[in-house]
């Protein structure tokens, strides 16, 4: 090897060539999503990557080849050319056996893989000596991983679309109306499962005017359901259903019996049922029995979002909408794909954030850092070696209480002089009495020696402070910001004083004011007018946010 060749090799090692990202056209039936969009292509190129797209990859999501070319991507004629050219491949659905055969050693695949459900696929990928990052294996408990959480993004889209599908099949208004032809009652929607998809469905149905009820095995989601306009229906059985990673766990037989009884009651009353219950690595739990379907009113609708994993309803058939006992049961498995442009944009953004984590140097080279908790959780195969499942995340232990914190109440009481109160607690009785006496003495001095006119104004001032404090103190914290804008407007009573000063001679009773005072009063009047109208305008816009 010549000296020139050695120098070139050293430079190549120190500065590796930028990698190429390939995006394929999805071949899974009814799949319309694409793994990246033109806006994200530009940002990937800013990280130093070259981007290659299979022709027609974005057609189903309304992204043409020309828009990708305009963003700087190269469009290749077929999938084989993309697999051959790409160092990193973005996909939505797991690769088929034919696609796996096109992969080459050292390639990186970023995709939904579902390793627990696809052991054969995992082995096929490992045999190709590739690295696989399963976007569905992201540790969702890491706060910094939220920007990469494609499961959450797709679940939100699916929950929204489930309500749209239900409304399409329902045949009535969601919101109640009173018309010349009669009164239309609002639709009653029951949502089983209040995860991301369930919460999205709750918010959508409530915004459409329906009466929404929801249930979940995790009691902590009750406040989230209420905040979105729904009513949380609790099972009459005490058991916590929170599992790891934000998912629910398998409940006891006693809880399941109580839950079935509650679902039977809701089925008789609801017009629409949307089920979202899933447990990782297990078939979807059966929540809605055939008997419950039979008890529903004719024309009712069930949207089973767990159809791909077997369904939450006994009568669900995947990818079909069928009618049983007068009830339409929708088992579509492509809900996110039915909003292809929106879901593709969100998914592409999630992959962009992941790519930023892989390429922190912004040199167009992805580095799979197995010391990074988020990347380690995602990586299910590393250079042909199966690394799934990832080791559990190490949770930092809570700090041990200090000696001062761990002191007994008796010791604290003795240390503080027998009162047993810290610096932030209520004042001792003697201190409070002394403070009251000092304040009373000060008020007596003001009343005894101040002029009568001052005393009247001072009394109004004190009462105004007291009333204002009590009004704000007793207002719900959620309304503090609108209240502040209103009080800003009301406090603009100073406008009256300014008008008095601007008044012509004789009107105010004191003659013509000095010109300086007149101009100051005019400026105060202008600023106060802005404060008044602005305060009410801000309040109106804030309150409009809470109206349907």
Coordinates of C-alpha atoms in Angstrom, one line a residue:
X1 CA 0.0 0.0 0.0
X2 CA 1.4 3.4 -1.0
X3 CA 1.7 6.3 1.4
X4 CA -1.0 8.1 -0.5
X5 CA -3.4 5.2 -0.1
X6 CA -2.6 5.0 3.7
X7 CA -3.3 8.7 4.1
X8 CA -6.6 8.4 2.2
X9 CA -7.7 5.4 4.3
X10 CA -6.9 7.3 7.5
X11 CA -9.0 10.3 6.3
X12 CA -11.9 8.0 5.4
X13 CA -11.8 6.4 8.9
X14 CA -11.7 9.8 10.6
X15 CA -14.4 11.2 8.4
X16 CA -16.8 8.4 7.2
X17 CA -18.8 9.0 4.2
X18 CA -22.4 10.2 4.8
X19 CA -25.0 7.4 4.8
X20 CA -28.0 7.1 2.5
X21 CA -31.6 6.7 3.9
X22 CA -34.0 4.7 1.8
X23 CA -37.8 4.9 2.0
X24 CA -39.9 2.2 0.4
X25 CA -43.4 1.9 -0.9
X26 CA -45.4 -0.2 1.5
X27 CA -46.7 -3.5 0.1
X28 CA -49.0 -4.5 3.0
X29 CA -52.6 -4.6 2.0
X30 CA -54.6 -1.4 2.6
X31 CA -51.4 0.4 3.9
X32 CA -51.3 3.9 2.6
X33 CA -48.8 5.5 4.9
X34 CA -45.2 6.3 3.9
X35 CA -42.2 6.4 6.3
X36 CA -41.1 10.0 5.5
X37 CA -42.6 13.1 3.9
X38 CA -41.0 15.9 1.8
X39 CA -40.7 18.4 4.7
X40 CA -38.8 15.8 6.7
X41 CA -36.5 14.9 3.8
X42 CA -35.1 18.5 3.9
X43 CA -34.4 18.1 7.6
X44 CA -32.7 14.7 7.1
X45 CA -30.5 16.2 4.5
X46 CA -29.6 19.0 7.0
X47 CA -28.3 16.2 9.2
X48 CA -25.9 15.2 6.4
X49 CA -27.9 12.2 5.0
X50 CA -28.7 11.5 1.4
X51 CA -32.3 10.3 0.9
X52 CA -33.6 7.9 -1.7
X53 CA -37.3 7.2 -2.3
X54 CA -39.0 4.4 -4.3
X55 CA -41.2 5.8 -7.0
X56 CA -44.8 6.1 -5.9
X57 CA -44.0 5.6 -2.2
X58 CA -46.0 8.6 -1.2
X59 CA -48.8 8.5 -3.8
X60 CA -51.4 6.9 -1.4
X61 CA -50.7 9.6 1.2
X62 CA -50.9 12.5 -1.4
X63 CA -47.1 13.0 -1.6
X64 CA -46.0 12.9 -5.3
X65 CA -42.5 12.0 -6.5
X66 CA -42.0 15.6 -7.7
X67 CA -42.5 16.9 -4.1
X68 CA -39.8 14.5 -2.9
X69 CA -37.4 15.6 -5.8
X70 CA -38.1 19.2 -4.9
X71 CA -37.0 18.4 -1.3
X72 CA -33.7 17.0 -2.5
X73 CA -34.5 13.2 -2.5
X74 CA -33.5 10.8 -5.3
X75 CA -36.4 8.8 -6.7
X76 CA -35.5 5.2 -7.8
X77 CA -37.6 3.0 -10.0
X78 CA -38.1 0.0 -7.8
X79 CA -37.7 -1.4 -4.3
X80 CA -34.7 -3.5 -5.1
X81 CA -32.7 -0.4 -6.2
X82 CA -33.6 1.3 -2.9
X83 CA -32.6 -1.7 -0.8
X84 CA -29.3 -1.9 -2.6
X85 CA -28.5 1.8 -2.3
X86 CA -29.6 2.5 1.2
X87 CA -27.5 2.2 4.4
X88 CA -30.6 3.0 6.5
X89 CA -34.1 1.9 5.6
X90 CA -37.3 3.5 6.9
X91 CA -40.5 1.5 6.8
X92 CA -43.9 1.4 8.4
X93 CA -45.0 -2.3 8.3
X94 CA -42.6 -5.2 9.1
X95 CA -40.7 -6.4 6.0
X96 CA -41.8 -9.4 4.1
X97 CA -39.6 -12.4 3.4
X98 CA -38.9 -11.1 -0.1
X99 CA -37.8 -7.8 1.3
X100 CA -35.6 -9.4 4.0
X101 CA -33.8 -11.3 1.1
X102 CA -32.9 -7.9 -0.4
X103 CA -31.1 -6.7 2.7
X104 CA -27.3 -6.6 3.0
X105 CA -25.0 -7.0 6.0
X106 CA -24.5 -3.8 8.0
X107 CA -27.7 -2.2 6.9
X108 CA -29.9 -0.5 9.5
X109 CA -33.7 -1.0 9.5
X110 CA -36.0 1.3 11.4
X111 CA -39.6 0.0 11.4
X112 CA -42.5 -1.4 13.4
X113 CA -41.3 -5.0 14.0
X114 CA -43.3 -6.3 17.0
X115 CA -40.6 -8.8 18.0
X116 CA -42.7 -10.7 20.5
X117 CA -45.3 -11.5 17.8
X118 CA -42.7 -12.2 15.0
X119 CA -40.0 -14.5 16.2
X120 CA -39.5 -16.0 12.7
X121 CA -39.0 -12.6 11.2
X122 CA -36.5 -11.7 13.9
X123 CA -34.4 -14.8 13.1
X124 CA -34.6 -14.0 9.3
X125 CA -33.3 -10.5 10.0
X126 CA -30.5 -11.7 12.3
X127 CA -29.4 -14.1 9.6
X128 CA -28.9 -11.1 7.2
X129 CA -26.4 -9.6 9.7
X130 CA -28.3 -6.3 9.9
X131 CA -29.2 -3.9 12.7
X132 CA -32.9 -3.5 13.5
X133 CA -34.5 -0.7 15.5
X134 CA -38.1 -1.5 16.4
X135 CA -39.9 1.7 16.9
X136 CA -42.6 -0.2 18.8
X137 CA -40.0 -1.3 21.4
X138 CA -39.2 2.3 22.5
X139 CA -39.1 2.6 26.4
X140 CA -42.1 4.9 26.7
X141 CA -41.4 5.7 30.4
X142 CA -38.4 7.8 29.4
X143 CA -39.5 11.4 29.2
X144 CA -37.0 12.3 26.4
X145 CA -38.3 9.4 24.3
X146 CA -41.7 11.0 23.9
X147 CA -40.6 12.9 20.7
X148 CA -39.8 9.5 19.1
X149 CA -42.9 7.7 20.4
X150 CA -44.6 6.6 17.1
X151 CA -47.0 4.3 19.0
X152 CA -48.5 7.3 20.7
X153 CA -48.7 9.2 17.5
X154 CA -50.4 6.4 15.6
X155 CA -52.8 5.6 18.5
X156 CA -53.9 9.3 18.6
X157 CA -54.7 9.2 14.9
X158 CA -56.5 5.8 15.2
X159 CA -58.6 7.0 18.1
X160 CA -59.8 10.0 16.2
X161 CA -60.5 8.0 13.1
X162 CA -62.5 5.4 15.1
X163 CA -65.0 8.1 16.1
X164 CA -65.3 9.2 12.5
X165 CA -66.0 5.7 11.4
X166 CA -68.6 5.3 14.2
X167 CA -70.3 8.5 13.1
X168 CA -70.4 7.4 9.5
X169 CA -72.1 4.1 10.4
X170 CA -74.4 5.5 13.2
X171 CA -76.9 7.4 11.0
X172 CA -77.7 10.1 13.6
X173 CA -76.3 13.4 14.9
X174 CA -73.7 13.1 17.7
X175 CA -74.9 16.3 19.3
X176 CA -78.4 16.9 20.6
X177 CA -80.5 19.3 18.6
X178 CA -83.9 20.9 18.8
X179 CA -85.4 21.5 15.3
X180 CA -88.7 22.4 13.9
X181 CA -89.2 18.7 13.1
X182 CA -88.6 17.7 16.7
X183 CA -85.9 17.1 19.3
X184 CA -82.8 15.0 18.5
X185 CA -81.1 13.4 21.6
X186 CA -77.3 13.4 21.8
X187 CA -75.5 10.1 21.0
X188 CA -74.2 8.1 24.0
X189 CA -70.7 6.9 23.5
X190 CA -68.9 4.4 25.7
X191 CA -65.2 3.9 25.3
X192 CA -63.5 0.8 26.8
X193 CA -59.9 1.7 27.6
X194 CA -58.5 5.2 28.2
X195 CA -55.0 4.9 26.8
X196 CA -53.7 7.3 24.1
X197 CA -56.2 6.0 21.5
X198 CA -59.1 6.0 24.0
X199 CA -58.3 9.5 25.2
X200 CA -58.2 10.7 21.6
X201 CA -61.6 9.1 20.9
X202 CA -63.0 10.7 24.1
X203 CA -61.9 14.2 23.1
X204 CA -63.2 13.8 19.5
X205 CA -66.6 12.4 20.5
X206 CA -67.1 15.0 23.2
X207 CA -66.2 17.8 20.8
X208 CA -68.8 16.4 18.4
X209 CA -71.4 16.9 21.2
X210 CA -71.9 13.3 22.3
X211 CA -72.4 12.1 25.9
X212 CA -69.2 10.2 26.5
X213 CA -68.4 7.6 29.2
X214 CA -65.2 5.7 29.5
X215 CA -63.6 3.0 31.6
X216 CA -60.1 1.8 32.2
X217 CA -58.4 -0.5 34.7
X218 CA -56.0 2.2 35.6
X219 CA -57.7 4.5 38.2
X220 CA -55.2 7.3 37.6
X221 CA -56.7 8.1 34.1
X222 CA -60.0 9.1 35.6
X223 CA -58.9 12.8 35.8
X224 CA -57.7 12.7 32.2
X225 CA -61.1 11.3 31.0
X226 CA -62.9 14.1 32.9
X227 CA -60.7 16.8 31.6
X228 CA -61.5 15.8 28.0
X229 CA -65.3 16.1 28.6
X230 CA -66.0 12.4 29.5
X231 CA -67.4 10.7 32.5
X232 CA -65.3 8.0 34.1
X233 CA -67.2 4.8 34.9
X234 CA -65.6 2.9 37.7
X235 CA -65.8 -0.9 38.2
X236 CA -67.2 -1.8 41.6
X237 CA -64.1 -3.7 42.5
X238 CA -60.9 -2.4 44.1
X239 CA -57.8 -3.4 42.1
X240 CA -55.0 -1.4 40.4
X241 CA -54.6 -2.2 36.8
X242 CA -51.5 -0.1 36.0
X243 CA -48.8 -2.2 34.2
X244 CA -45.4 -1.3 33.0
X245 CA -44.6 1.3 30.3
X246 CA -48.0 3.0 30.5
X247 CA -49.9 -0.2 29.6
X248 CA -52.6 -2.0 31.5
X249 CA -52.0 -5.4 33.1
X250 CA -54.1 -8.6 33.2
X251 CA -56.7 -8.3 36.0
X252 CA -57.9 -10.8 38.5
X253 CA -60.9 -13.0 37.8
X254 CA -62.9 -11.1 40.4
X255 CA -62.2 -7.8 38.7
X256 CA -63.0 -9.2 35.3
X257 CA -66.4 -10.5 36.5
X258 CA -67.3 -7.1 37.9
X259 CA -66.1 -5.4 34.7
X260 CA -68.3 -7.6 32.5
X261 CA -71.3 -6.7 34.6
X262 CA -70.5 -3.0 34.2
X263 CA -70.0 -3.5 30.4
X264 CA -73.3 -5.3 30.1
X265 CA -75.1 -2.3 31.7
X266 CA -73.3 0.2 29.4
X267 CA -74.0 -1.9 26.3
X268 CA -77.8 -1.6 27.0
X269 CA -77.6 2.2 27.3
X270 CA -74.9 3.2 24.8
X271 CA -75.4 4.0 21.1
X272 CA -71.7 3.6 20.2
X273 CA -69.0 1.5 21.9
X274 CA -65.3 2.0 21.0
X275 CA -62.9 -0.6 22.4
X276 CA -59.2 0.0 22.7
X277 CA -58.0 -2.6 25.2
X278 CA -54.6 -4.2 24.5
X279 CA -52.0 -5.9 26.6
X280 CA -48.5 -6.1 25.1
X281 CA -47.6 -9.6 23.8
X282 CA -51.0 -11.0 24.5
X283 CA -54.2 -11.4 22.5
X284 CA -56.8 -8.7 22.9
X285 CA -59.0 -9.3 26.0
X286 CA -62.7 -10.2 25.2
X287 CA -64.7 -7.4 26.7
X288 CA -67.9 -7.3 24.7
X289 CA -69.7 -10.7 24.4
X290 CA -72.3 -11.7 21.9
X291 CA -75.0 -11.4 24.5
X292 CA -74.0 -7.8 25.1
X293 CA -74.2 -7.1 21.4
X294 CA -77.7 -8.7 21.3
X295 CA -78.8 -6.3 24.2
X296 CA -77.8 -3.2 22.3
X297 CA -80.3 -1.0 20.5
X298 CA -80.8 -1.6 16.8
X299 CA -78.6 0.9 14.8
X300 CA -75.9 0.9 17.4
X301 CA -72.2 0.7 16.4
X302 CA -69.2 -1.0 17.8
X303 CA -65.7 0.0 16.6
X304 CA -63.2 -2.6 17.7
X305 CA -59.7 -1.0 17.6
X306 CA -58.1 -4.2 18.8
X307 CA -59.3 -6.2 15.8
X308 CA -55.7 -6.9 14.6
X309 CA -54.9 -8.7 17.8
X310 CA -58.1 -10.7 17.9
X311 CA -60.6 -8.0 18.9
X312 CA -62.3 -7.0 22.2
X313 CA -65.6 -8.1 20.8
X314 CA -66.5 -11.8 20.3
X315 CA -68.1 -11.1 17.0
X316 CA -65.4 -8.8 15.4
X317 CA -64.0 -9.9 12.0
X318 CA -60.7 -8.2 11.1
X319 CA -60.9 -5.6 8.3
X320 CA -64.7 -6.0 7.9
X321 CA -67.8 -4.0 9.0
X322 CA -70.6 -6.4 9.5
X323 CA -74.1 -6.3 11.1
X324 CA -75.1 -8.6 13.9
X325 CA -78.4 -8.4 15.8
X326 CA -78.9 -5.0 14.1
X327 CA -75.5 -3.7 15.4
X328 CA -72.7 -2.6 13.1
X329 CA -69.4 -4.1 14.2
X330 CA -66.4 -2.4 12.6
X331 CA -63.1 -4.3 12.8
X332 CA -60.8 -2.1 10.6
X333 CA -57.1 -2.7 11.2
X334 CA -56.0 0.3 9.1
X335 CA -57.5 3.2 11.0
X336 CA -54.3 5.2 11.1
X337 CA -53.8 4.5 7.3
X338 CA -57.3 6.0 6.6
X339 CA -55.7 9.4 7.6
X340 CA -52.6 8.6 5.6
X341 CA -51.3 12.1 5.1
X342 CA -51.6 13.1 8.8
X343 CA -50.3 9.8 10.2
X344 CA -47.4 9.8 7.7
X345 CA -46.4 13.3 8.7
X346 CA -46.4 12.3 12.4
X347 CA -44.6 9.1 11.9
X348 CA -41.9 10.8 9.7
X349 CA -41.4 13.3 12.5
X350 CA -40.9 10.6 15.1
X351 CA -38.3 8.9 12.8
X352 CA -36.6 12.3 12.3
X353 CA -36.2 12.8 16.1
X354 CA -34.8 9.2 16.4
X355 CA -32.3 10.0 13.6
X356 CA -31.2 13.1 15.4
X357 CA -30.4 10.9 18.4
X358 CA -28.5 8.5 16.2
X359 CA -26.6 11.3 14.5
X360 CA -25.8 13.9 17.1
X361 CA -22.7 14.9 15.2
X362 CA -24.9 15.9 12.2
X363 CA -22.3 14.3 9.8
X364 CA -24.7 12.0 8.1
X365 CA -23.6 8.9 10.0
X366 CA -25.9 7.0 12.3
X367 CA -24.3 5.6 15.5
X368 CA -26.3 3.0 17.4
X369 CA -25.2 3.7 21.0
X370 CA -26.1 0.8 23.2
X371 CA -25.2 2.8 26.3
X372 CA -28.2 5.1 25.6
X373 CA -31.3 3.7 27.3
X374 CA -33.7 4.8 24.6
X375 CA -31.5 3.5 21.7
X376 CA -30.8 0.3 23.6
X377 CA -34.5 -0.3 24.1
X378 CA -35.2 0.2 20.4
X379 CA -32.4 -2.0 19.2
X380 CA -33.8 -5.6 18.8
X381 CA -31.0 -6.8 16.6
X382 CA -27.4 -5.4 16.5
X383 CA -25.1 -6.6 13.7
X384 CA -26.9 -9.9 13.4
X385 CA -27.2 -10.6 17.1
X386 CA -30.7 -10.6 18.7
X387 CA -30.6 -8.1 21.6
X388 CA -34.3 -8.2 22.4
X389 CA -35.7 -7.9 25.0
X390 CA -33.7 -5.0 26.4
X391 CA -32.7 -5.2 30.1
X392 CA -35.1 -3.4 32.4
X393 CA -34.4 0.3 32.9
X394 CA -32.6 1.1 36.1
X395 CA -34.7 3.4 38.2
X396 CA -32.7 5.8 40.4
X397 CA -33.4 5.0 44.1
X398 CA -35.1 7.6 46.1
X399 CA -32.7 9.6 48.3
X400 CA -32.6 8.4 51.9
X401 CA -34.1 10.8 54.4
X402 CA -31.5 13.0 56.1
X403 CA -31.0 13.0 59.8
X404 CA -32.9 16.3 60.1
X405 CA -35.8 15.0 58.1
X406 CA -35.9 11.7 60.0
X407 CA -36.1 13.4 63.3
X408 CA -39.0 12.4 65.5
X409 CA -42.0 14.7 66.0
X410 CA -41.1 15.0 69.7
X411 CA -37.5 16.1 68.9
X412 CA -38.8 18.6 66.4
X413 CA -41.3 20.0 68.9
X414 CA -38.5 20.4 71.5
X415 CA -36.2 22.0 69.0
X416 CA -38.8 24.6 68.0
X417 CA -39.6 25.6 71.5
X418 CA -42.6 23.2 72.1
X419 CA -44.9 24.6 69.4
X420 CA -44.4 21.8 66.9
X421 CA -44.5 24.2 63.8
X422 CA -42.0 24.7 61.1
X423 CA -41.2 28.0 59.4
X424 CA -43.9 27.4 56.8
X425 CA -46.6 26.3 59.2
X426 CA -49.2 28.5 61.0
X427 CA -47.9 31.1 63.4
X428 CA -48.0 30.3 67.1
X429 CA -50.9 31.7 69.1
X430 CA -48.8 34.2 71.0
X431 CA -47.1 35.6 67.9
X432 CA -50.5 35.9 66.1
X433 CA -52.0 37.8 69.1
X434 CA -49.0 40.1 69.2
X435 CA -49.2 40.8 65.4
X436 CA -52.9 41.5 65.8
X437 CA -52.3 44.0 68.6
X438 CA -49.7 45.9 66.6
X439 CA -52.0 46.1 63.6
X440 CA -54.9 47.3 65.8
X441 CA -52.7 49.9 67.4
X442 CA -51.6 51.2 64.0
X443 CA -55.3 51.5 62.9
X444 CA -56.1 53.4 66.1
X445 CA -53.3 55.8 65.4
X446 CA -54.5 56.5 61.9
X447 CA -58.1 57.0 63.1
X448 CA -57.0 59.4 65.9
X449 CA -54.7 61.7 64.0
X450 CA -55.5 61.4 60.3
X451 CA -57.7 64.0 58.5
X452 CA -61.4 63.0 58.1
X453 CA -61.1 63.0 54.3
X454 CA -58.1 60.6 54.4
X455 CA -59.8 58.3 56.8
X456 CA -62.7 57.8 54.5
X457 CA -60.5 57.0 51.6
X458 CA -58.3 54.7 53.7
X459 CA -61.4 52.7 54.9
X460 CA -62.5 52.2 51.3
X461 CA -59.0 51.1 50.3
X462 CA -58.7 48.5 53.1
X463 CA -62.2 47.1 52.4
X464 CA -61.3 46.9 48.7
X465 CA -58.1 45.0 49.4
X466 CA -59.9 42.6 51.7
X467 CA -62.8 42.0 49.2
X468 CA -60.4 41.6 46.3
X469 CA -58.3 39.1 48.1
X470 CA -61.3 37.0 49.2
X471 CA -62.7 37.0 45.7
X472 CA -59.5 35.8 44.1
X473 CA -58.7 33.3 46.9
X474 CA -62.1 31.6 46.4
X475 CA -61.9 31.4 42.6
X476 CA -61.0 28.0 40.9
X477 CA -57.3 28.2 39.9
X478 CA -58.2 27.3 36.3
X479 CA -60.0 30.7 36.0
X480 CA -57.3 32.8 37.5
X481 CA -55.9 34.0 34.2
X482 CA -59.3 35.1 32.8
X483 CA -60.1 36.7 36.2
X484 CA -56.9 38.7 36.1
X485 CA -57.8 40.1 32.7
X486 CA -61.2 41.1 34.0
X487 CA -59.8 42.7 37.1
X488 CA -57.4 44.7 34.9
X489 CA -60.4 46.1 33.0
X490 CA -62.4 46.8 36.2
X491 CA -59.4 48.4 37.9
X492 CA -59.3 50.9 35.1
X493 CA -61.6 53.1 37.2
X494 CA -58.7 55.5 37.0
X495 CA -60.4 56.6 33.7
X496 CA -62.9 58.5 35.7
X497 CA -60.2 60.4 37.5
X498 CA -58.6 61.2 34.2
X499 CA -61.9 62.5 32.8
X500 CA -62.4 64.8 35.8
X501 CA -58.9 66.3 35.2
X502 CA -59.6 66.8 31.4
X503 CA -63.1 68.4 32.1
X504 CA -63.6 72.0 31.1
X505 CA -63.6 74.8 33.7
X506 CA -66.5 74.6 36.1
X507 CA -67.3 71.0 35.4
X508 CA -65.0 69.6 38.0
X509 CA -65.7 72.4 40.4
X510 CA -62.1 73.5 40.8
X511 CA -61.4 75.6 37.7
X512 CA -59.2 74.8 34.7
X513 CA -56.3 72.4 35.5
X514 CA -52.7 73.0 34.7
X515 CA -51.8 72.1 31.1
X516 CA -49.2 69.5 32.4
X517 CA -51.9 67.8 34.4
X518 CA -54.3 67.8 31.4
X519 CA -51.7 66.1 29.2
X520 CA -50.9 63.5 31.9
X521 CA -54.6 62.8 32.4
X522 CA -55.0 62.4 28.6
X523 CA -52.1 59.9 28.5
X524 CA -53.6 58.0 31.4
X525 CA -57.0 57.9 29.7
X526 CA -55.5 56.4 26.5
X527 CA -53.5 53.7 28.4
X528 CA -56.5 52.9 30.5
X529 CA -58.8 52.5 27.5
X530 CA -56.3 50.0 26.1
X531 CA -56.2 48.1 29.4
X532 CA -60.0 48.0 29.6
X533 CA -60.8 46.8 26.1
X534 CA -57.7 44.5 26.0
X535 CA -58.7 42.9 29.3
X536 CA -62.2 42.1 28.1
X537 CA -60.9 40.9 24.7
X538 CA -58.4 38.5 26.3
X539 CA -61.0 37.2 28.6
X540 CA -63.4 36.5 25.8
X541 CA -60.8 34.6 23.8
X542 CA -59.8 32.5 26.8
X543 CA -63.3 31.6 27.6
X544 CA -63.9 30.7 24.0
X545 CA -61.3 28.0 24.2
X546 CA -63.6 26.1 26.6
X547 CA -66.7 26.4 24.5
X548 CA -67.8 23.6 22.1

